């Protein structure tokens, strides 16, 4: 029971970071960004390459500093990639939703090949920045995962507050409800959509910065994270921020429960089952509607 | 203040606006009347940049605006209160009002405008924290006008403010429109209820099948037998 609580929370924290941004972009512009998992991939690789590069500099051996610099480089890069993706690929095609699906799908493949080309197809390991283990409720787990949970809770809270309270957040909600009316009050809807893609990239980037250390990375990992983000968003409700957060934790506990009760390999098909069942039974998800809540 | 010169707009091959020439002077309240489907809403959408015109020019305070984006036109001081309100229904009354002032930088002016909209629509003050989607039709129309006024517009475009409202609520809305005029806000009103529009407007344009068939003051138009018969029911 304690294991399910702890590992379910960890899984939920990761899923919340992955799904919130995916849902945000869909809620604001109706855009399905299939390169979302690739944003995780590219951040993790940029962090890995930067650490590799920095540790080769003599005298720069303090790992938290090296990792911190690598994280900033990774996050800045993925946010820039988000902005460029919107301006170069999504904006010209945004009136054709299938066009956005296809072009971001292609982009996800591009990133997969890119990391193979620049690096290699092998798996790599990123050393955790938070070393050691912690014991909670009698369960011992890597301290890095506790950082993931805290980081996720803080980021999700900040983004939720930003969207509900700030002027930019209100303009994001306005565009999600009625883009034409938003234009009429002077909101630049293109800028808002680009901002949403950048926030989404930042969140998935943070997921990579917090979760990739202590794990292996490989060129194909993006697809798994895309599937997780997609399934949580469908479960919670496309475009619903509370739905994504709720969905993330419900899915987190459900997959962990499946791990323990059935088998870890079966839990990997839980997201697929969720997608199929939700689309058949309740296509709008738990709390979903097209508009951002 | 606003000038449309030989403006044409097509939906595919269908002509929606044809050779529109129209001038709105400073501090005036002008109206466009016409039957359903005449192109009234398209005309306002073209001015505010929601529709791209095919030919002609739209000039606002000496600047050509027909090639600008809608949010840029809003930033120049044109507030468009659209047909069927188009509120942000999941947001509160206050959030809608705040978003109306999105382009306004002057905080003192914001407070003054807020006082003014609550003065003309006290109901909105009572319902500040209520979600816009839960308001009655009349209250939603009040909020739509209030949201537009919060931009401190140089020119206010009002599209069918009386649509779907009970007669008593219509009168309240038109009283507010007169108050807005007295405050010196230039207004271009599009209205199907010709009697109401002609009662408040300085210049009236009659739009039929995308063309301006007639224009003039209320007194001038009331002399026209066709206007009397078709629009005033006399």
Short mmCIF file of C-alpha atoms in Angstrom, two decimals:
data_model
loop_
_atom_site.label_atom_id
_atom_site.label_comp_id
_atom_site.label_asym_id
_atom_site.label_seq_id
_atom_site.Cartn_x
_atom_site.Cartn_y
_atom_site.Cartn_z
CA UNK A 1 0.00 0.00 0.00
CA UNK A 2 2.82 2.39 0.98
CA UNK A 3 4.66 1.49 -2.21
CA UNK A 4 1.61 2.32 -4.29
CA UNK A 5 1.20 5.65 -2.49
CA UNK A 6 4.84 6.67 -2.92
CA UNK A 7 5.53 5.38 -6.42
CA UNK A 8 2.06 6.44 -7.59
CA UNK A 9 2.77 9.98 -6.39
CA UNK A 10 6.14 9.98 -8.16
CA UNK A 11 4.54 8.72 -11.38
CA UNK A 12 1.69 11.26 -11.02
CA UNK A 13 4.18 14.11 -10.54
CA UNK A 14 5.96 13.13 -13.76
CA UNK A 15 2.71 12.73 -15.68
CA UNK A 16 1.43 16.11 -14.47
CA UNK A 17 4.52 17.82 -15.90
CA UNK A 18 4.18 15.91 -19.16
CA UNK A 19 0.44 16.37 -19.61
CA UNK A 20 -0.17 19.93 -18.44
CA UNK A 21 1.68 21.54 -21.33
CA UNK A 22 0.24 19.13 -23.89
CA UNK A 23 -3.27 19.94 -22.70
CA UNK A 24 -2.53 23.68 -22.59
CA UNK A 25 -1.52 23.81 -26.25
CA UNK A 26 -4.60 21.82 -27.24
CA UNK A 27 -6.86 23.99 -25.08
CA UNK A 28 -5.58 27.27 -26.45
CA UNK A 29 -5.18 26.55 -30.12
CA UNK A 30 -6.77 23.14 -30.67
CA UNK A 31 -3.29 21.99 -31.69
CA UNK A 32 -2.15 18.43 -31.08
CA UNK A 33 1.60 18.66 -30.72
CA UNK A 34 2.99 15.20 -31.44
CA UNK A 35 6.52 16.55 -30.98
CA UNK A 36 5.77 16.92 -27.26
CA UNK A 37 7.65 13.74 -26.32
CA UNK A 38 10.49 14.80 -28.59
CA UNK A 39 10.81 17.97 -26.49
CA UNK A 40 11.54 15.68 -23.52
CA UNK A 41 14.04 13.74 -25.61
CA UNK A 42 15.91 16.78 -26.90
CA UNK A 43 16.09 18.41 -23.44
CA UNK A 44 17.46 15.22 -21.89
CA UNK A 45 20.09 14.92 -24.64
CA UNK A 46 21.10 18.59 -24.47
CA UNK A 47 21.53 18.19 -20.69
CA UNK A 48 23.55 15.02 -21.26
CA UNK A 49 25.78 16.57 -23.97
CA UNK A 50 26.32 19.76 -21.96
CA UNK A 51 27.34 17.77 -18.87
CA UNK A 52 29.70 15.75 -21.06
CA UNK A 53 31.20 18.91 -22.53
CA UNK A 54 31.54 20.78 -19.23
CA UNK A 55 33.10 17.91 -17.32
CA UNK A 56 35.85 17.78 -19.94
CA UNK A 57 36.88 21.32 -18.91
CA UNK A 58 39.68 21.08 -16.35
CA UNK A 59 38.72 22.47 -12.94
CA UNK A 60 34.97 22.24 -13.56
CA UNK A 61 34.20 19.18 -11.51
CA UNK A 62 31.51 20.33 -9.06
CA UNK A 63 28.61 18.26 -10.40
CA UNK A 64 25.64 20.29 -9.10
CA UNK A 65 27.09 23.37 -10.85
CA UNK A 66 27.71 21.42 -14.06
CA UNK A 67 24.21 19.97 -13.92
CA UNK A 68 22.71 23.40 -13.15
CA UNK A 69 24.38 24.93 -16.21
CA UNK A 70 23.30 21.95 -18.33
CA UNK A 71 19.71 22.29 -17.07
CA UNK A 72 19.62 26.00 -17.96
CA UNK A 73 21.03 25.25 -21.42
CA UNK A 74 18.53 22.40 -21.92
CA UNK A 75 15.53 24.42 -20.77
CA UNK A 76 16.49 27.53 -22.78
CA UNK A 77 16.99 25.36 -25.84
CA UNK A 78 13.67 23.55 -25.56
CA UNK A 79 11.75 26.81 -24.99
CA UNK A 80 13.44 28.26 -28.09
CA UNK A 81 12.64 25.07 -30.02
CA UNK A 82 9.02 25.47 -28.85
CA UNK A 83 8.85 29.03 -30.16
CA UNK A 84 10.46 28.07 -33.48
CA UNK A 85 8.17 25.04 -33.81
CA UNK A 86 5.13 27.28 -33.38
CA UNK A 87 6.31 30.02 -35.73
CA UNK A 88 7.78 27.75 -38.39
CA UNK A 89 5.46 24.75 -38.39
CA UNK A 90 2.28 25.20 -36.37
CA UNK A 91 1.33 28.77 -37.22
CA UNK A 92 1.37 28.34 -41.00
CA UNK A 93 -0.76 25.19 -40.62
CA UNK A 94 -2.94 26.06 -37.64
CA UNK A 95 -6.14 26.23 -39.70
CA UNK A 96 -5.55 22.59 -40.64
CA UNK A 97 -5.42 20.53 -37.46
CA UNK A 98 -4.41 17.43 -39.38
CA UNK A 99 -1.57 19.48 -40.89
CA UNK A 100 -0.28 20.29 -37.40
CA UNK A 101 -0.57 16.62 -36.38
CA UNK A 102 1.42 15.50 -39.42
CA UNK A 103 4.11 18.13 -39.22
CA UNK A 104 4.73 17.65 -35.48
CA UNK A 105 4.77 13.87 -36.02
CA UNK A 106 7.48 14.41 -38.63
CA UNK A 107 9.31 16.69 -36.25
CA UNK A 108 9.32 14.03 -33.54
CA UNK A 109 11.01 11.65 -36.02
CA UNK A 110 13.43 14.39 -36.96
CA UNK A 111 14.54 14.82 -33.33
CA UNK A 112 14.93 11.07 -32.93
CA UNK A 113 17.21 10.94 -35.98
CA UNK A 114 18.95 14.15 -34.94
CA UNK A 115 20.12 12.75 -31.59
CA UNK A 116 21.29 9.60 -33.38
CA UNK A 117 23.17 11.68 -35.90
CA UNK A 118 24.75 14.15 -33.47
CA UNK A 119 25.33 11.53 -30.79
CA UNK A 120 24.80 7.84 -31.28
CA UNK A 121 21.93 5.31 -31.08
CA UNK A 122 23.15 3.88 -27.76
CA UNK A 123 21.58 4.46 -24.37
CA UNK A 124 23.22 6.89 -21.98
CA UNK A 125 23.00 7.52 -18.30
CA UNK A 126 22.68 10.89 -16.59
CA UNK A 127 24.03 10.89 -13.06
CA UNK A 128 21.41 12.15 -10.57
CA UNK A 129 22.02 15.64 -9.29
CA UNK A 130 20.42 14.73 -5.96
CA UNK A 131 22.48 11.80 -4.75
CA UNK A 132 21.54 9.01 -2.39
CA UNK A 133 18.25 7.62 -1.27
CA UNK A 134 15.47 8.60 1.10
CA UNK A 135 13.22 6.43 3.21
CA UNK A 136 9.59 7.37 3.60
CA UNK A 137 6.87 5.21 5.18
CA UNK A 138 9.45 2.45 5.24
CA UNK A 139 10.04 2.61 1.48
CA UNK A 140 13.48 3.53 0.18
CA UNK A 141 13.77 5.26 -3.17
CA UNK A 142 16.24 7.58 -4.99
CA UNK A 143 16.32 11.12 -3.58
CA UNK A 144 16.23 12.43 -7.17
CA UNK A 145 12.61 11.25 -7.38
CA UNK A 146 11.72 13.31 -4.32
CA UNK A 147 13.15 16.33 -6.17
CA UNK A 148 10.89 15.39 -9.10
CA UNK A 149 7.80 15.39 -6.85
CA UNK A 150 8.65 18.74 -5.22
CA UNK A 151 9.66 20.28 -8.54
CA UNK A 152 6.46 19.08 -10.20
CA UNK A 153 4.18 20.32 -7.41
CA UNK A 154 5.87 23.76 -7.42
CA UNK A 155 5.83 24.11 -11.22
CA UNK A 156 2.27 22.89 -11.68
CA UNK A 157 1.10 25.27 -8.92
CA UNK A 158 3.01 28.19 -10.45
CA UNK A 159 1.68 27.54 -13.96
CA UNK A 160 -1.88 27.12 -12.68
CA UNK A 161 -1.65 30.38 -10.72
CA UNK A 162 -0.04 32.12 -13.70
CA UNK A 163 -2.87 31.07 -16.00
CA UNK A 164 -5.64 31.98 -13.57
CA UNK A 165 -4.25 35.24 -12.14
CA UNK A 166 -1.78 36.97 -14.47
CA UNK A 167 -2.72 39.18 -17.42
CA UNK A 168 -0.90 36.87 -19.83
CA UNK A 169 -2.66 33.90 -18.22
CA UNK A 170 -6.03 35.59 -18.64
CA UNK A 171 -5.23 36.33 -22.27
CA UNK A 172 -4.35 32.63 -22.73
CA UNK A 173 -7.74 31.66 -21.29
CA UNK A 174 -9.46 34.30 -23.44
CA UNK A 175 -7.88 32.91 -26.63
CA UNK A 176 -8.86 29.38 -25.63
CA UNK A 177 -12.49 30.48 -25.22
CA UNK A 178 -12.90 32.75 -28.24
CA UNK A 179 -9.88 33.73 -30.35
CA UNK A 180 -11.82 36.31 -32.38
CA UNK A 181 -13.20 38.05 -29.30
CA UNK A 182 -9.68 37.99 -27.86
CA UNK A 183 -8.34 39.73 -30.98
CA UNK A 184 -11.09 42.33 -30.64
CA UNK A 185 -9.92 43.33 -27.16
CA UNK A 186 -6.38 43.73 -28.52
CA UNK A 187 -4.85 40.35 -27.66
CA UNK A 188 -2.32 39.12 -30.19
CA UNK A 189 -3.55 35.53 -30.52
CA UNK A 190 -0.42 34.40 -32.36
CA UNK A 191 1.74 35.64 -29.51
CA UNK A 192 -0.51 33.89 -26.99
CA UNK A 193 -0.35 30.59 -28.86
CA UNK A 194 3.42 30.86 -29.13
CA UNK A 195 3.62 31.60 -25.40
CA UNK A 196 1.51 28.51 -24.70
CA UNK A 197 3.79 26.30 -26.78
CA UNK A 198 6.79 27.79 -24.96
CA UNK A 199 5.22 27.13 -21.53
CA UNK A 200 4.40 23.62 -22.67
CA UNK A 201 8.00 23.09 -23.82
CA UNK A 202 9.28 24.49 -20.52
CA UNK A 203 7.13 22.06 -18.52
CA UNK A 204 8.15 19.00 -20.51
CA UNK A 205 11.73 20.29 -20.38
CA UNK A 206 11.51 20.40 -16.58
CA UNK A 207 10.14 16.86 -16.64
CA UNK A 208 13.31 15.84 -18.49
CA UNK A 209 15.62 17.81 -16.18
CA UNK A 210 14.03 16.27 -13.08
CA UNK A 211 13.32 12.74 -14.29
CA UNK A 212 16.10 11.90 -16.76
CA UNK A 213 18.90 12.03 -14.13
CA UNK A 214 19.14 8.57 -12.65
CA UNK A 215 17.54 7.10 -15.77
CA UNK A 216 18.80 5.94 -19.12
CA UNK A 217 18.12 8.01 -22.20
CA UNK A 218 17.92 6.76 -25.77
CA UNK A 219 16.72 8.21 -29.11
CA UNK A 220 13.34 6.45 -28.94
CA UNK A 221 12.25 7.60 -25.46
CA UNK A 222 10.23 10.54 -26.80
CA UNK A 223 7.41 8.30 -28.05
CA UNK A 224 6.79 6.77 -24.63
CA UNK A 225 6.52 10.19 -23.00
CA UNK A 226 4.22 11.41 -25.79
CA UNK A 227 1.96 8.40 -25.19
CA UNK A 228 1.86 9.15 -21.46
CA UNK A 229 1.04 12.86 -22.03
CA UNK A 230 -1.60 11.93 -24.60
CA UNK A 231 -3.28 9.31 -22.43
CA UNK A 232 -3.41 11.55 -19.34
CA UNK A 233 -4.83 14.42 -21.41
CA UNK A 234 -7.52 12.21 -22.93
CA UNK A 235 -8.30 10.77 -19.51
CA UNK A 236 -8.43 14.13 -17.71
CA UNK A 237 -10.07 16.01 -20.55
CA UNK A 238 -8.47 17.68 -23.56
CA UNK A 239 -7.77 21.33 -22.77
CA UNK A 240 -8.65 21.05 -19.09
CA UNK A 241 -5.86 22.02 -16.71
CA UNK A 242 -7.54 20.63 -13.56
CA UNK A 243 -8.39 17.53 -15.61
CA UNK A 244 -4.75 17.04 -16.60
CA UNK A 245 -3.54 17.32 -13.02
CA UNK A 246 -6.24 15.03 -11.66
CA UNK A 247 -5.76 12.63 -14.57
CA UNK A 248 -1.99 12.55 -14.01
CA UNK A 249 -2.29 11.41 -10.40
CA UNK A 250 -5.15 8.95 -11.06
CA UNK A 251 -3.10 7.43 -13.89
CA UNK A 252 0.01 7.47 -11.70
CA UNK A 253 -1.68 5.43 -8.98
CA UNK A 254 -3.44 3.18 -11.52
CA UNK A 255 -0.22 2.24 -13.32
CA UNK A 256 1.63 1.69 -10.03
CA UNK A 257 -1.21 -0.48 -8.77
CA UNK A 258 -1.03 -2.49 -11.99
CA UNK A 259 2.73 -2.83 -11.50
CA UNK A 260 2.19 -4.45 -8.12
CA UNK A 261 -0.99 -6.39 -8.73
CA UNK A 262 -0.32 -7.71 -12.24
CA UNK A 263 3.11 -6.94 -13.69
CA UNK A 264 5.25 -3.95 -14.69
CA UNK A 265 5.09 -4.97 -18.35
CA UNK A 266 1.28 -4.94 -18.24
CA UNK A 267 1.22 -1.48 -16.65
CA UNK A 268 2.83 -0.14 -19.83
CA UNK A 269 -0.31 -0.87 -21.79
CA UNK A 270 -2.52 0.91 -19.22
CA UNK A 271 -2.18 4.27 -21.07
CA UNK A 272 -3.31 2.63 -24.32
CA UNK A 273 -6.29 1.01 -22.61
CA UNK A 274 -7.17 4.35 -21.04
CA UNK A 275 -7.07 6.11 -24.44
CA UNK A 276 -9.33 3.48 -26.03
CA UNK A 277 -11.82 3.23 -23.17
CA UNK A 278 -12.09 7.00 -22.63
CA UNK A 279 -12.55 7.72 -26.34
CA UNK A 280 -15.35 5.16 -26.48
CA UNK A 281 -17.08 5.92 -23.18
CA UNK A 282 -16.43 9.59 -22.44
CA UNK A 283 -14.54 11.27 -25.30
CA UNK A 284 -14.41 14.63 -23.50
CA UNK A 285 -12.50 13.05 -20.59
CA UNK A 286 -13.10 13.48 -16.85
CA UNK A 287 -13.32 17.28 -16.76
CA UNK A 288 -12.86 18.18 -20.38
CA UNK A 289 -14.23 20.55 -22.92
CA UNK A 290 -12.41 22.29 -25.72
CA UNK A 291 -12.05 25.56 -23.79
CA UNK A 292 -9.27 25.95 -21.28
CA UNK A 293 -10.50 25.81 -17.70
CA UNK B 1 -12.34 59.87 -37.90
CA UNK B 2 -13.25 56.82 -40.01
CA UNK B 3 -13.53 56.67 -43.75
CA UNK B 4 -14.35 53.73 -46.00
CA UNK B 5 -13.54 54.28 -49.66
CA UNK B 6 -14.95 51.96 -52.30
CA UNK B 7 -14.72 48.89 -50.07
CA UNK B 8 -15.54 45.50 -51.59
CA UNK B 9 -15.66 42.16 -49.82
CA UNK B 10 -16.52 38.73 -51.20
CA UNK B 11 -17.26 35.39 -49.55
CA UNK B 12 -15.95 33.14 -52.30
CA UNK B 13 -17.76 34.41 -55.37
CA UNK B 14 -20.64 35.95 -53.40
CA UNK B 15 -20.43 39.70 -53.01
CA UNK B 16 -20.91 40.71 -49.35
CA UNK B 17 -19.94 44.38 -49.61
CA UNK B 18 -19.99 46.42 -52.78
CA UNK B 19 -18.47 49.85 -53.24
CA UNK B 20 -19.02 50.98 -49.67
CA UNK B 21 -18.30 54.65 -49.09
CA UNK B 22 -18.93 55.72 -45.53
CA UNK B 23 -17.64 58.45 -43.22
CA UNK B 24 -17.94 58.65 -39.44
CA UNK B 25 -17.17 62.08 -38.00
CA UNK B 26 -15.66 62.71 -34.55
CA UNK B 27 -18.14 62.59 -31.63
CA UNK B 28 -20.98 61.37 -33.80
CA UNK B 29 -23.29 58.42 -33.39
CA UNK B 30 -24.00 56.95 -36.80
CA UNK B 31 -26.04 53.90 -37.62
CA UNK B 32 -26.22 51.32 -40.36
CA UNK B 33 -29.63 49.77 -40.82
CA UNK B 34 -30.79 47.10 -43.21
CA UNK B 35 -32.45 43.73 -43.44
CA UNK B 36 -30.93 40.46 -42.28
CA UNK B 37 -28.07 39.38 -44.52
CA UNK B 38 -27.52 42.85 -45.96
CA UNK B 39 -23.87 42.85 -44.93
CA UNK B 40 -24.07 44.96 -41.75
CA UNK B 41 -22.08 42.57 -39.58
CA UNK B 42 -19.56 41.99 -42.39
CA UNK B 43 -19.09 45.75 -42.62
CA UNK B 44 -18.14 46.01 -38.93
CA UNK B 45 -15.96 42.89 -39.15
CA UNK B 46 -14.12 44.47 -42.09
CA UNK B 47 -13.50 47.68 -40.13
CA UNK B 48 -12.19 45.84 -37.08
CA UNK B 49 -9.96 43.56 -39.17
CA UNK B 50 -11.81 40.28 -38.69
CA UNK B 51 -12.50 40.16 -42.43
CA UNK B 52 -9.90 40.99 -45.04
CA UNK B 53 -11.36 43.32 -47.65
CA UNK B 54 -10.83 42.54 -51.33
CA UNK B 55 -10.72 46.10 -52.62
CA UNK B 56 -10.86 49.64 -51.33
CA UNK B 57 -9.41 51.41 -48.33
CA UNK B 58 -10.33 51.89 -44.69
CA UNK B 59 -8.79 54.93 -43.09
CA UNK B 60 -8.88 55.66 -39.37
CA UNK B 61 -7.55 58.97 -38.07
CA UNK B 62 -5.49 59.40 -41.23
CA UNK B 63 -3.96 55.90 -41.11
CA UNK B 64 -4.84 53.09 -43.47
CA UNK B 65 -5.94 50.19 -41.29
CA UNK B 66 -7.30 47.63 -43.75
CA UNK B 67 -4.00 45.74 -43.83
CA UNK B 68 -3.62 45.53 -40.05
CA UNK B 69 -4.45 42.57 -37.81
CA UNK B 70 -7.57 42.82 -35.63
CA UNK B 71 -5.56 43.22 -32.40
CA UNK B 72 -3.53 46.03 -33.98
CA UNK B 73 -6.73 47.81 -34.98
CA UNK B 74 -8.02 47.40 -31.41
CA UNK B 75 -4.75 48.94 -30.25
CA UNK B 76 -5.38 51.96 -32.51
CA UNK B 77 -8.60 52.67 -30.54
CA UNK B 78 -11.39 50.84 -32.33
CA UNK B 79 -13.47 48.68 -30.00
CA UNK B 80 -15.84 46.25 -31.67
CA UNK B 81 -18.72 44.94 -29.59
CA UNK B 82 -19.66 41.95 -31.74
CA UNK B 83 -22.99 40.43 -32.62
CA UNK B 84 -24.18 37.87 -30.04
CA UNK B 85 -21.82 39.36 -27.44
CA UNK B 86 -18.92 36.91 -27.81
CA UNK B 87 -18.06 37.15 -24.11
CA UNK B 88 -15.50 34.99 -22.37
CA UNK B 89 -18.26 32.91 -20.85
CA UNK B 90 -16.13 30.84 -18.45
CA UNK B 91 -14.65 33.96 -16.90
CA UNK B 92 -16.22 36.26 -14.33
CA UNK B 93 -17.84 39.59 -15.15
CA UNK B 94 -14.82 41.36 -13.66
CA UNK B 95 -12.33 39.31 -15.70
CA UNK B 96 -14.24 40.17 -18.88
CA UNK B 97 -14.14 43.84 -17.93
CA UNK B 98 -10.41 43.65 -17.15
CA UNK B 99 -9.73 42.00 -20.50
CA UNK B 100 -11.64 44.82 -22.19
CA UNK B 101 -8.93 47.13 -20.86
CA UNK B 102 -6.16 44.89 -22.26
CA UNK B 103 -4.69 47.68 -24.41
CA UNK B 104 -5.15 50.39 -21.78
CA UNK B 105 -1.97 51.37 -19.96
CA UNK B 106 -3.25 54.34 -17.90
CA UNK B 107 -4.36 53.09 -14.47
CA UNK B 108 -6.14 56.31 -13.54
CA UNK B 109 -8.12 56.11 -16.75
CA UNK B 110 -8.95 52.47 -15.96
CA UNK B 111 -10.54 53.48 -12.64
CA UNK B 112 -12.55 56.24 -14.32
CA UNK B 113 -13.79 53.89 -17.02
CA UNK B 114 -14.68 51.27 -14.42
CA UNK B 115 -16.73 53.85 -12.51
CA UNK B 116 -18.43 54.87 -15.75
CA UNK B 117 -19.39 51.34 -16.82
CA UNK B 118 -20.73 50.55 -13.35
CA UNK B 119 -22.64 53.83 -13.41
CA UNK B 120 -24.38 53.01 -16.68
CA UNK B 121 -24.72 49.31 -15.87
CA UNK B 122 -25.06 48.99 -12.07
CA UNK B 123 -26.21 45.38 -12.50
CA UNK B 124 -22.70 44.43 -13.54
CA UNK B 125 -21.32 45.76 -10.29
CA UNK B 126 -23.69 43.51 -8.38
CA UNK B 127 -22.59 40.53 -10.47
CA UNK B 128 -18.85 41.19 -10.58
CA UNK B 129 -17.82 37.73 -9.36
CA UNK B 130 -20.43 35.83 -11.37
CA UNK B 131 -19.41 33.84 -14.45
CA UNK B 132 -20.39 35.65 -17.65
CA UNK B 133 -22.08 32.53 -19.00
CA UNK B 134 -24.60 32.58 -16.14
CA UNK B 135 -25.86 36.13 -16.84
CA UNK B 136 -29.19 36.84 -18.53
CA UNK B 137 -29.20 37.93 -22.18
CA UNK B 138 -29.62 41.59 -21.27
CA UNK B 139 -26.85 41.48 -18.68
CA UNK B 140 -24.57 39.75 -21.18
CA UNK B 141 -25.21 42.56 -23.66
CA UNK B 142 -24.43 45.12 -20.96
CA UNK B 143 -21.20 43.29 -20.22
CA UNK B 144 -20.27 43.14 -23.90
CA UNK B 145 -20.69 46.92 -24.20
CA UNK B 146 -18.89 47.49 -20.89
CA UNK B 147 -15.97 45.32 -22.07
CA UNK B 148 -15.68 47.41 -25.24
CA UNK B 149 -15.87 50.69 -23.31
CA UNK B 150 -13.04 49.61 -21.01
CA UNK B 151 -10.62 50.00 -23.92
CA UNK B 152 -11.35 53.75 -23.83
CA UNK B 153 -12.11 53.56 -27.54
CA UNK B 154 -11.87 56.44 -29.96
CA UNK B 155 -14.45 54.63 -32.05
CA UNK B 156 -16.98 52.12 -30.75
CA UNK B 157 -18.53 49.64 -33.17
CA UNK B 158 -21.78 48.17 -31.85
CA UNK B 159 -23.25 45.20 -33.67
CA UNK B 160 -26.96 44.54 -33.07
CA UNK B 161 -26.98 45.44 -29.37
CA UNK B 162 -30.74 44.90 -29.16
CA UNK B 163 -30.74 41.44 -30.75
CA UNK B 164 -32.86 38.94 -28.83
CA UNK B 165 -33.65 41.29 -25.95
CA UNK B 166 -36.99 42.13 -24.35
CA UNK B 167 -38.32 45.64 -25.16
CA UNK B 168 -37.61 46.94 -21.65
CA UNK B 169 -34.01 45.72 -21.78
CA UNK B 170 -33.60 47.14 -25.29
CA UNK B 171 -34.61 50.58 -23.99
CA UNK B 172 -32.07 50.27 -21.15
CA UNK B 173 -29.32 49.39 -23.62
CA UNK B 174 -30.21 52.33 -25.86
CA UNK B 175 -30.29 54.71 -22.89
CA UNK B 176 -26.74 53.54 -22.19
CA UNK B 177 -25.77 54.12 -25.84
CA UNK B 178 -26.99 57.71 -25.52
CA UNK B 179 -24.99 58.13 -22.31
CA UNK B 180 -21.90 56.84 -24.15
CA UNK B 181 -22.55 59.39 -26.90
CA UNK B 182 -22.86 62.18 -24.33
CA UNK B 183 -19.46 61.14 -22.94
CA UNK B 184 -18.05 61.91 -26.39
CA UNK B 185 -17.33 58.41 -27.69
CA UNK B 186 -17.75 58.22 -31.45
CA UNK B 187 -19.98 55.28 -32.26
CA UNK B 188 -20.98 53.34 -35.35
CA UNK B 189 -24.06 51.28 -34.60
CA UNK B 190 -25.38 48.42 -36.69
CA UNK B 191 -28.99 47.65 -35.93
CA UNK B 192 -31.88 45.76 -37.43
CA UNK B 193 -34.40 47.68 -35.35
CA UNK B 194 -34.50 50.76 -37.56
CA UNK B 195 -36.87 52.70 -35.33
CA UNK B 196 -34.50 52.44 -32.37
CA UNK B 197 -31.41 53.18 -34.45
CA UNK B 198 -32.93 56.19 -36.18
CA UNK B 199 -34.05 57.60 -32.83
CA UNK B 200 -30.46 57.95 -31.61
CA UNK B 201 -28.27 58.30 -34.72
CA UNK B 202 -26.90 61.47 -36.31
CA UNK B 203 -26.39 59.93 -39.75
CA UNK B 204 -28.06 56.74 -40.91
CA UNK B 205 -26.81 54.50 -43.70
CA UNK B 206 -29.22 52.06 -45.33
CA UNK B 207 -27.39 48.89 -46.38
CA UNK B 208 -29.14 46.45 -48.70
CA UNK B 209 -27.54 43.52 -50.55
CA UNK B 210 -24.09 44.75 -49.58
CA UNK B 211 -24.61 48.23 -51.01
CA UNK B 212 -25.37 51.54 -49.32
CA UNK B 213 -28.63 52.49 -50.96
CA UNK B 214 -29.29 55.66 -49.03
CA UNK B 215 -27.91 57.82 -46.26
CA UNK B 216 -28.88 60.92 -44.37
CA UNK B 217 -30.23 62.28 -41.13
CA UNK B 218 -33.35 60.88 -39.53
CA UNK B 219 -35.41 63.80 -40.85
CA UNK B 220 -34.10 63.27 -44.38
CA UNK B 221 -34.75 59.54 -44.37
CA UNK B 222 -38.19 59.86 -42.84
CA UNK B 223 -39.23 61.74 -45.95
CA UNK B 224 -38.38 58.75 -48.12
CA UNK B 225 -41.54 56.72 -48.81
CA UNK B 226 -39.61 53.45 -49.11
CA UNK B 227 -37.90 53.94 -45.74
CA UNK B 228 -41.24 54.75 -44.16
CA UNK B 229 -42.82 51.66 -45.63
CA UNK B 230 -40.03 49.09 -45.25
CA UNK B 231 -38.20 50.19 -42.10
CA UNK B 232 -40.60 52.31 -40.08
CA UNK B 233 -43.80 50.46 -40.93
CA UNK B 234 -45.69 53.70 -41.52
#
